[in-house]
CSV table of C-alpha atoms and ligand atoms in Angstrom, one decimal:
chain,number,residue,atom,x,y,z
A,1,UNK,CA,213.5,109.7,84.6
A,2,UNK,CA,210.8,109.6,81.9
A,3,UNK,CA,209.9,113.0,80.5
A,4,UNK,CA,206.8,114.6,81.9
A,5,UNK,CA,204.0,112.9,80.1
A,6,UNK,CA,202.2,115.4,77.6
A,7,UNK,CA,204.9,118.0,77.8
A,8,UNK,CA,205.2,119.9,74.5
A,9,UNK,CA,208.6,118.7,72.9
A,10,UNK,CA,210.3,121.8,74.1
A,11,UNK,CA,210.0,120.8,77.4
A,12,UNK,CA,210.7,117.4,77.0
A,13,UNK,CA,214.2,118.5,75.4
A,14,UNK,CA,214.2,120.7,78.8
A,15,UNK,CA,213.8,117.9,81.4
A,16,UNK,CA,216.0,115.6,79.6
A,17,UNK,CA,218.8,118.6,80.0
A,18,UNK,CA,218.0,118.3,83.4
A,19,UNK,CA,218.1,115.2,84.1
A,20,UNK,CA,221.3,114.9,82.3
A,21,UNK,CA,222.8,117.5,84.8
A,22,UNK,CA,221.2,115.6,87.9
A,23,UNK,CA,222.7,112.4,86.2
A,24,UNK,CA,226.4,114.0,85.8
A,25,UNK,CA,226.2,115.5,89.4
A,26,UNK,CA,226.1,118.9,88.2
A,27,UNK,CA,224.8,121.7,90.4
A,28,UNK,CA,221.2,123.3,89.4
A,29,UNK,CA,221.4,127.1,89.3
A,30,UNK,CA,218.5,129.5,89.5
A,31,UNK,CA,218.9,130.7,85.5
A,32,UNK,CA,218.6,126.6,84.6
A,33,UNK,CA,215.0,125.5,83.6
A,34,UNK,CA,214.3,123.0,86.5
A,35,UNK,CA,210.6,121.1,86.9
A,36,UNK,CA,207.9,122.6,88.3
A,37,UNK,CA,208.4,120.0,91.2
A,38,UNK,CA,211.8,120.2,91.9
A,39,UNK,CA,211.1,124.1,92.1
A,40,UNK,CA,208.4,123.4,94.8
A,41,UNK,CA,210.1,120.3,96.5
A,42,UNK,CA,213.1,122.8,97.0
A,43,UNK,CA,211.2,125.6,98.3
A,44,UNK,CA,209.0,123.3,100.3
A,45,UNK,CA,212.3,122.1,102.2
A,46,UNK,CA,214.8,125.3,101.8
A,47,UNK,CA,211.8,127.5,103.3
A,48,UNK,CA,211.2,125.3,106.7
A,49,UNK,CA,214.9,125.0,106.9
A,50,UNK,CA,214.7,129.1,107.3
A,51,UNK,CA,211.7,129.1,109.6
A,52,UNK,CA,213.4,126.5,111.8
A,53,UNK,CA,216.6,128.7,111.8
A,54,UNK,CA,214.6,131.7,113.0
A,55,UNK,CA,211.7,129.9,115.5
A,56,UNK,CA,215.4,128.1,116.7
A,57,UNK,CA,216.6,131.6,118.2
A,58,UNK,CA,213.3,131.3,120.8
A,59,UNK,CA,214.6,128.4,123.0
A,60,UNK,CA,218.2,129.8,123.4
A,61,UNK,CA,217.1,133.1,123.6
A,62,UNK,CA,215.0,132.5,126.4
A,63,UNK,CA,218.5,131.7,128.5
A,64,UNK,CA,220.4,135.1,127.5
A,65,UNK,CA,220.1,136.8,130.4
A,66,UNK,CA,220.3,133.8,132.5
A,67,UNK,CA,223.4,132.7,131.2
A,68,UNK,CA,225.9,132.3,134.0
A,69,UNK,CA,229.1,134.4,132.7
A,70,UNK,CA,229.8,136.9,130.8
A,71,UNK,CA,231.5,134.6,128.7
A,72,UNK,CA,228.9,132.2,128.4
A,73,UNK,CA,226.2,135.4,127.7
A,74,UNK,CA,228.7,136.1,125.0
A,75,UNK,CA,228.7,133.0,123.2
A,76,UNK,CA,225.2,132.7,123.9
A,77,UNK,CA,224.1,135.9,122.4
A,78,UNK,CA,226.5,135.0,118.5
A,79,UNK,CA,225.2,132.1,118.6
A,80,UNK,CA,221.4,132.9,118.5
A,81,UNK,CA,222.5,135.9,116.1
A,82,UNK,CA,224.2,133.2,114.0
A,83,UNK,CA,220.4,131.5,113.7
A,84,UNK,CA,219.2,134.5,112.3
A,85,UNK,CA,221.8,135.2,110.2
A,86,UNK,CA,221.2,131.5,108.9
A,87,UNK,CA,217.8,132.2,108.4
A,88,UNK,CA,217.9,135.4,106.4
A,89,UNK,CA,220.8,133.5,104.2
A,90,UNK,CA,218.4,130.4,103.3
A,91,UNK,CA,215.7,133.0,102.6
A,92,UNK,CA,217.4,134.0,100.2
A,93,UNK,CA,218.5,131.2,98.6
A,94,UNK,CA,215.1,129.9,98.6
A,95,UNK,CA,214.2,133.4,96.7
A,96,UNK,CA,216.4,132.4,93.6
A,97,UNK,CA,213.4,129.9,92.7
A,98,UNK,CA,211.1,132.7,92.2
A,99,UNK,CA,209.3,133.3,95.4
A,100,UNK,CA,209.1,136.4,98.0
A,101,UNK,CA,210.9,136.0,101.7
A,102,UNK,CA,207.4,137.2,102.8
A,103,UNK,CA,204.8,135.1,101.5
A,104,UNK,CA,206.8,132.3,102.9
A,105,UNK,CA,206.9,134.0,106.3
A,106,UNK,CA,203.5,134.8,106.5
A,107,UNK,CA,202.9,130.9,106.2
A,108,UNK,CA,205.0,130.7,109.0
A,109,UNK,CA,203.0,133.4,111.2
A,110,UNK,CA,199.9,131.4,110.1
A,111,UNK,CA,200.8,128.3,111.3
A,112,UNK,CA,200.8,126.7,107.6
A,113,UNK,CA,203.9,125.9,107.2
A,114,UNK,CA,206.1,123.3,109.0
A,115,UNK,CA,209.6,124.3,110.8
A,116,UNK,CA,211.9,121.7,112.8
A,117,UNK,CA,209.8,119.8,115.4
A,118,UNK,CA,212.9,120.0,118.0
A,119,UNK,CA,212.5,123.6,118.8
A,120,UNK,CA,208.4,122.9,120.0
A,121,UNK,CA,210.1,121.7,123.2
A,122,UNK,CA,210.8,124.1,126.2
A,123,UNK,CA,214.4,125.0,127.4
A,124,UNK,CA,214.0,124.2,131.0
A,125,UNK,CA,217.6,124.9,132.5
A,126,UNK,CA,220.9,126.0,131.8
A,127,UNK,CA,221.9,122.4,131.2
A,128,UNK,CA,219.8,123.1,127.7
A,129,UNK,CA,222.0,125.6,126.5
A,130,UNK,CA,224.6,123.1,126.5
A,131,UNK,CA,222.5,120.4,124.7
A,132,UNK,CA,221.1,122.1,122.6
A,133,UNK,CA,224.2,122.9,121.2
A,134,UNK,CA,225.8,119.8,121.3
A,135,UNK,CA,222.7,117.6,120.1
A,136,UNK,CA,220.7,119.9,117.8
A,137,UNK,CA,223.3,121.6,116.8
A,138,UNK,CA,225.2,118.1,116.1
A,139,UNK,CA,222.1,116.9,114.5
A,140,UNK,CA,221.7,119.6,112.4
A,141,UNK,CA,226.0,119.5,111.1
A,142,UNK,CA,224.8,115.8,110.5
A,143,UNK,CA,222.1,116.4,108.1
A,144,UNK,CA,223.7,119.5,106.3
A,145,UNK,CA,226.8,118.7,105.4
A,146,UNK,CA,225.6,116.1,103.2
A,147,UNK,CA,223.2,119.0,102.0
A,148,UNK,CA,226.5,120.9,101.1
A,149,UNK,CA,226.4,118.7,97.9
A,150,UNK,CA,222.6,118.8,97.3
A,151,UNK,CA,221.8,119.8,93.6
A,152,UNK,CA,220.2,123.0,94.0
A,153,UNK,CA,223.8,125.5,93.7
A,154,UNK,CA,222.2,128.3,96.5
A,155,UNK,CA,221.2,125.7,99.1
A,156,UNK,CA,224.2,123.8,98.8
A,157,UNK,CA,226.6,127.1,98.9
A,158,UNK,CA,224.6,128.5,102.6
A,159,UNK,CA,225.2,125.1,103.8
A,160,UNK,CA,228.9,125.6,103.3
A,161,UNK,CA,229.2,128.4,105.4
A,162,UNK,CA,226.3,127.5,107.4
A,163,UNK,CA,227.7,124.1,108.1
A,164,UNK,CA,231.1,126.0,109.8
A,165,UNK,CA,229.0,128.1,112.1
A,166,UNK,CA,227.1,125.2,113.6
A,167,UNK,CA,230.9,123.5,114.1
A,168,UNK,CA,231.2,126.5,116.3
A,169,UNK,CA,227.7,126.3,118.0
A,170,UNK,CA,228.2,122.3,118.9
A,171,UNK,CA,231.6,122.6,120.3
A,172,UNK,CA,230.4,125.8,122.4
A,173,UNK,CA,227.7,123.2,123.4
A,174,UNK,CA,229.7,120.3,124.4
A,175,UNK,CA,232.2,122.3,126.4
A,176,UNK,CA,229.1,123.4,128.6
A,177,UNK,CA,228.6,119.8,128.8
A,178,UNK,CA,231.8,118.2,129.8
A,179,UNK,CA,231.4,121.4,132.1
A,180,UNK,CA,228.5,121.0,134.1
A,181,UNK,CA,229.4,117.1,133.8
A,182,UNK,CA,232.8,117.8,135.6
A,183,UNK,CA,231.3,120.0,138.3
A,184,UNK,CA,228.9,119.0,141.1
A,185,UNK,CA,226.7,116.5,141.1
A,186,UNK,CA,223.7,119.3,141.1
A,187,UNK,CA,225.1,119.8,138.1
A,188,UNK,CA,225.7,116.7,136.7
A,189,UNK,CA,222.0,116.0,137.6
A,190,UNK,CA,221.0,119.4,135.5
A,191,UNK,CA,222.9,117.9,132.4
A,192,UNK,CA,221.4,114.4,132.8
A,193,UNK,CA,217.9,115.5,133.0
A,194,UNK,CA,218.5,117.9,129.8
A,195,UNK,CA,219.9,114.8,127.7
A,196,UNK,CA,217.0,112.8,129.0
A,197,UNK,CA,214.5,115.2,127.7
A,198,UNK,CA,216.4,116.4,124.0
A,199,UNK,CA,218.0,112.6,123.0
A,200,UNK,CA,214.7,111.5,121.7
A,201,UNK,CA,213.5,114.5,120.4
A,202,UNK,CA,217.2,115.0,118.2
A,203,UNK,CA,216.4,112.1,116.9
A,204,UNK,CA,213.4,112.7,115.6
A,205,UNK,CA,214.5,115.9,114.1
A,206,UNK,CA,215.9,113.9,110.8
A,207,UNK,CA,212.4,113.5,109.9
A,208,UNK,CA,210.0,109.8,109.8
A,209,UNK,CA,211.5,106.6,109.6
A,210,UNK,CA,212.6,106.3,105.4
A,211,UNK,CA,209.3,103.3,105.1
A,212,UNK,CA,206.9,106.6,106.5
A,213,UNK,CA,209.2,109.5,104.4
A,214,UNK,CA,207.0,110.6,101.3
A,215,UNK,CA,209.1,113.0,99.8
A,216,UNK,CA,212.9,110.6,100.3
A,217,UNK,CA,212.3,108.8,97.2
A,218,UNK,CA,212.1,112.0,94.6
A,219,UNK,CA,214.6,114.0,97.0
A,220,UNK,CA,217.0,111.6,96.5
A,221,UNK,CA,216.6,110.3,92.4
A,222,UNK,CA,217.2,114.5,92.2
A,223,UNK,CA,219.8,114.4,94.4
A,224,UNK,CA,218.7,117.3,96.4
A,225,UNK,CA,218.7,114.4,99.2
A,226,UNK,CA,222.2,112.6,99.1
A,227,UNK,CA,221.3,109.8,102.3
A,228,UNK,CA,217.5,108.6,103.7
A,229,UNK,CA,216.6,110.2,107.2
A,230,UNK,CA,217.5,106.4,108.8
A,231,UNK,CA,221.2,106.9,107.0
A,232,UNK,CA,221.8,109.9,108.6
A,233,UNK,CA,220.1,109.4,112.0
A,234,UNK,CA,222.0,106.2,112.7
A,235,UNK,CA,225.3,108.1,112.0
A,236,UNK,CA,224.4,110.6,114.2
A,237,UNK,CA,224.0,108.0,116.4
A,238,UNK,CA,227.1,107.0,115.8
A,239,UNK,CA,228.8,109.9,116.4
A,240,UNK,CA,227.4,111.0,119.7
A,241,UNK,CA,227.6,108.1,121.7
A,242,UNK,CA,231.2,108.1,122.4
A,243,UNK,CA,230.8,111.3,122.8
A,244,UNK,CA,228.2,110.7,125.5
A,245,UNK,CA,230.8,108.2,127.1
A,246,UNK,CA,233.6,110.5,126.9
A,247,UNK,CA,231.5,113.1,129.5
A,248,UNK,CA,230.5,110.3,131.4
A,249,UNK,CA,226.8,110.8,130.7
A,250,UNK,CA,223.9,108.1,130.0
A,251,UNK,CA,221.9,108.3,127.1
A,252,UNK,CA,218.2,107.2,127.8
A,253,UNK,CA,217.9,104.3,125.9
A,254,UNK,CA,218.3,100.7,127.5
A,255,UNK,CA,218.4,99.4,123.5
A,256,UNK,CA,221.6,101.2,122.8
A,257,UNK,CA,223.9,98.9,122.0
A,258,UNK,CA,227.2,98.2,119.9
A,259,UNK,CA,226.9,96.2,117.0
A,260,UNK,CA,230.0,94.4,115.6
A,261,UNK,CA,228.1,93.0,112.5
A,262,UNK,CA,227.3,96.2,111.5
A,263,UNK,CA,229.6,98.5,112.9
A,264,UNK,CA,226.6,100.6,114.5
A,265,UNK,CA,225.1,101.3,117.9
A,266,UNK,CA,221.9,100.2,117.2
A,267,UNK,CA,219.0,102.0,118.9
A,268,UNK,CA,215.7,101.5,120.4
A,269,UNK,CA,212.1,102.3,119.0
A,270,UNK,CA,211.6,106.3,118.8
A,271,UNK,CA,207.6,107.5,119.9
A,272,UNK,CA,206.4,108.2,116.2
A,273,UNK,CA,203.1,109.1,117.5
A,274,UNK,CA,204.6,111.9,119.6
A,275,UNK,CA,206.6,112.9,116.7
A,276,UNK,CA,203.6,113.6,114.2
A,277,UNK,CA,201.6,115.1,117.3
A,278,UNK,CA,204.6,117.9,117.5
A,279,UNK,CA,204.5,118.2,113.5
A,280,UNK,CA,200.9,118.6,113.3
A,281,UNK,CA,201.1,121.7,116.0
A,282,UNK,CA,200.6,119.5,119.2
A,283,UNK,CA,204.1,120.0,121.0
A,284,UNK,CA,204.9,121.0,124.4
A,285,UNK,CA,205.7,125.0,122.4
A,286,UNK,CA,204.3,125.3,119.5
A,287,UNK,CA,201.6,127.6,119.9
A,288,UNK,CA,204.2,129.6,122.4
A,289,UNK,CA,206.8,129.9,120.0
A,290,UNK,CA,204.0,131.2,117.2
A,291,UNK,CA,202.7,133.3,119.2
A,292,UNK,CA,206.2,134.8,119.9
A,293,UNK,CA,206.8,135.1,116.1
A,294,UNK,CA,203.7,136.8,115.4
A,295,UNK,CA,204.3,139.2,118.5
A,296,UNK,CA,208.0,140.3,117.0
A,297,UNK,CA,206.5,140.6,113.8
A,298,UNK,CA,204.0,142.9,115.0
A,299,UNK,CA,205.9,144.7,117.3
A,300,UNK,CA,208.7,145.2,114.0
A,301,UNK,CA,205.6,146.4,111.8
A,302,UNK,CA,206.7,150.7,112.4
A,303,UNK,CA,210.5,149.6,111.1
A,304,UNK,CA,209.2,148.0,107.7
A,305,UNK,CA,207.0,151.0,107.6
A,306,UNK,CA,209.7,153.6,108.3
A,307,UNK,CA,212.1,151.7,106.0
A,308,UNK,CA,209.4,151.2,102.8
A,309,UNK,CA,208.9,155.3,103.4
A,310,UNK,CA,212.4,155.8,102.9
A,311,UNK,CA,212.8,154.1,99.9
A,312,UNK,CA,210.0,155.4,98.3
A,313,UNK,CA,211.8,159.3,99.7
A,314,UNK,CA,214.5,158.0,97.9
A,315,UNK,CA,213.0,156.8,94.8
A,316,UNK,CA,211.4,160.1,93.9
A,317,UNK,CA,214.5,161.9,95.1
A,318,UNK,CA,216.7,159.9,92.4
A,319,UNK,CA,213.6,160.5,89.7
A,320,UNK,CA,213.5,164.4,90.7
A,321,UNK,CA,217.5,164.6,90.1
A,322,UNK,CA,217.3,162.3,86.5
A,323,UNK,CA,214.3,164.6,85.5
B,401,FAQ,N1,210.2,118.6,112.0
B,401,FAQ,O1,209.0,113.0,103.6
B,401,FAQ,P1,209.8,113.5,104.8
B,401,FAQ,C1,218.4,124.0,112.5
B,401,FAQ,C2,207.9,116.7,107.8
B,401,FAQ,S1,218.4,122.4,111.9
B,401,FAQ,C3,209.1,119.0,111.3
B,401,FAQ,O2,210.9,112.7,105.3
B,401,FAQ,P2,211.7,115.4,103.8
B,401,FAQ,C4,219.7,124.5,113.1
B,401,FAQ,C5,208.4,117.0,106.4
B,401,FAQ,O3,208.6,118.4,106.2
B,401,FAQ,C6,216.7,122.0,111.7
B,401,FAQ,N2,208.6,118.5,110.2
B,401,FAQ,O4,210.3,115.0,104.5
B,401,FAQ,C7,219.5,125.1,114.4
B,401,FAQ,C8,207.2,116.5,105.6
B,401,FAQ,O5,206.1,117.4,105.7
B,401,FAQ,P3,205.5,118.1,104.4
B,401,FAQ,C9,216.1,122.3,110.3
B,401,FAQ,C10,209.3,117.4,109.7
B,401,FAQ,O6,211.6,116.8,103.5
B,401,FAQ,C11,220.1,124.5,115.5
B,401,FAQ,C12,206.8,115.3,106.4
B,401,FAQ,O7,207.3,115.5,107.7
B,401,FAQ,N3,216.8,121.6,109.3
B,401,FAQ,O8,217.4,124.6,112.4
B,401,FAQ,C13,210.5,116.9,110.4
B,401,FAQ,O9,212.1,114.4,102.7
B,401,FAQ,C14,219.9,125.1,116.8
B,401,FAQ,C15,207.3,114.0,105.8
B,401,FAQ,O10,208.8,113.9,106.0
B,401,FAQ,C16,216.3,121.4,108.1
B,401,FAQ,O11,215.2,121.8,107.8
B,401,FAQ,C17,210.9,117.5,111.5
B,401,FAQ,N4,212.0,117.1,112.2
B,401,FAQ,O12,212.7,115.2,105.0
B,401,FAQ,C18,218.9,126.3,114.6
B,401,FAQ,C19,217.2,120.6,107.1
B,401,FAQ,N5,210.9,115.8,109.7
B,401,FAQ,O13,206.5,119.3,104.1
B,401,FAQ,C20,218.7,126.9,115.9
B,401,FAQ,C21,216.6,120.6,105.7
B,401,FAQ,C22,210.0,115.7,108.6
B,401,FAQ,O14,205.5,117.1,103.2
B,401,FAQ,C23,219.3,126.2,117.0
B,401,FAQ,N6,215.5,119.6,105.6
B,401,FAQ,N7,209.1,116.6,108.7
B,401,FAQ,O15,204.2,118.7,104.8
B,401,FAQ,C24,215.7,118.3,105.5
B,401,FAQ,O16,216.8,117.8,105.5
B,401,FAQ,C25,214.4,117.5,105.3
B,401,FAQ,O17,213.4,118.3,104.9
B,401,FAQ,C26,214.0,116.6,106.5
B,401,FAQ,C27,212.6,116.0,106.2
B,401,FAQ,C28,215.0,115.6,106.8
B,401,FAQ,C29,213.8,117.5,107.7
């Protein structure tokens, strides 16, 4: 890449470092000097990762104490907990490039900033539970574990571990699947209309079509991308349709076919129009879902109080005893 124009010659020396690591495939750690862009692009992307980790616990949770076994409840309730856990890890990853966990959470409580479109749509039925799992979560393993080898070192270490709990959270999915697609056909119906409503929708969750994706192009010269959104949306694609067969269960799309040229089901058009509507705050849930945030946030507002107390108790305590 050429040097930043105008930048004094220490910085040029600086980017060129840079680049030279992007160029060897070298990770980017926090200490490294790293453009002003890459800093934002990554905290852009690492910080509505996080919001869509924690707004993703709302759909799921809403089926807790619904959930038809123990065992299911079980699964049910580590899962969502695995969300949040997800959410507080890429926090903090997205912390090591200078910014506070709560700035970036207020622009999620004020509606500024973006988190995954998927979760704007309701969870209707049990069936969902299992879906969910199997497509978003599937989606999502998709996406990240070609982020495991993005070029920023903290994102790409969460998604490692990330990447094995969302193994977990697919295949607790798809067993609720082949489940309810095994048992009677009320059931089978329930699953059917739940992959009716969430195919499209996953799809759409690996962002506009790569000819409509401004930020593909620098994501991926910095390597912070490593495949376009149509890469890694056709090999989801991929993936899940045999999947789909294997359950016996119709995917809604009369394009969906096999393509011995190219080795790919190829699929038909998805409703771009609905998908910016859902992205610009026009989904079925998204004022729900930030008005569920704002509520838990509000209700949690004594605990950061009680807990910033303490610390300050504890501060003094600890300057009393050095004094
Ligand atoms: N939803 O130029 P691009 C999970 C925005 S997984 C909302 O292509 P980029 C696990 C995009 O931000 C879900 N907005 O953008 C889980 C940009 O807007 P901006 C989260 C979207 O960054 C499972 C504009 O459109 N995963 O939570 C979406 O190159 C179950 C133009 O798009 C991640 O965040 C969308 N689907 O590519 C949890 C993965 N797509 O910011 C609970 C990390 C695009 O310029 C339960 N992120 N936009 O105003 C990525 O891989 C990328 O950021 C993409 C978008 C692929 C999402």
């Amino acid at each position: 890449m050429e040097p930043t124009p105008n930048a004094p010659a220490d910085e040029t020396a600086l980017n060129a470092a840079f680049e030279a690591k992007i160029a060897a495939g070298d990770s980017i750690e926090p200490k490294d000097w790293m453009p002003e862009r890459y800093r934002k692009q990554l905290t852009r992307m690492m910080s509505q990762h996080a919001h869509s980790e924690i707004v993703g616990m709302l759909p799921e949770g809403n089926w807790i104490t619904r959930a038809p076994s123990l065992r299911r409840k079980m699964s049910l309730i580590a899962k969502v907990q695995d969300e949040a856990g997800h959410g507080l890890y890429i926090y903090c990853g997205t912390e090591t490039l200078g910014v506070d966990r709560f700035d970036l959470y207020n622009q999620l409580l004020d509606g500024s900033a973006k988190y995954s479109s998927i979760f704007n749509y309701p969870t209707l039925s049990w069936a969902d539970m299992g879906v969910i799992g199997w497509l978003v979560d599937g989606a999502a393993i998709v996406n990240q574990t070609v982020l495991a080898k993005t070029s920023y070192g903290p994102y790409a270490r969460a998604m490692v571990r990330i990447c094995k709990e969302e193994n977990f959270h697919k295949r607790q999915g798809y067993e609720i699947c082949a489940t309810l697609a095994a048992g009677t056909p009320a059931q089978r119906e329930m699953l059917q209309d739940a992959v009716n409503r969430f195919w499209w929708p996953a799809l759409m969750m690996f962002g506009p079509s790569d000819k409509d994706s401004p930020n593909s192009a620098e994501l991926l010269r910095w390597r912070v991308k490593r495949k376009t959104n149509d890469e890694l949306r056709q090999r989801f694609v991929n993936l899940t349709v045999p999947q789909a067969q294997a359950i016996g269960i119709t995917l809604p799309d009369p394009d969906l076919r096999y393509n011995e040229a190219t080795k790919n089901w190829d699929f038909g058009e998805i409703d771009w129009a609905e998908f910016f509507e859902v992205i610009k705050g026009n989904g079925p849930c998204n004022k729900e879902r930030l008005a569920a945030r704002n509520k838990a946030h509000d209700d949690g507002r004594w605990v950061r109080e009680a807990a910033t107390a303490y610390a300050e108790k504890q501060a003094k305590k600890r300057q009393t005893e050095a004094a």
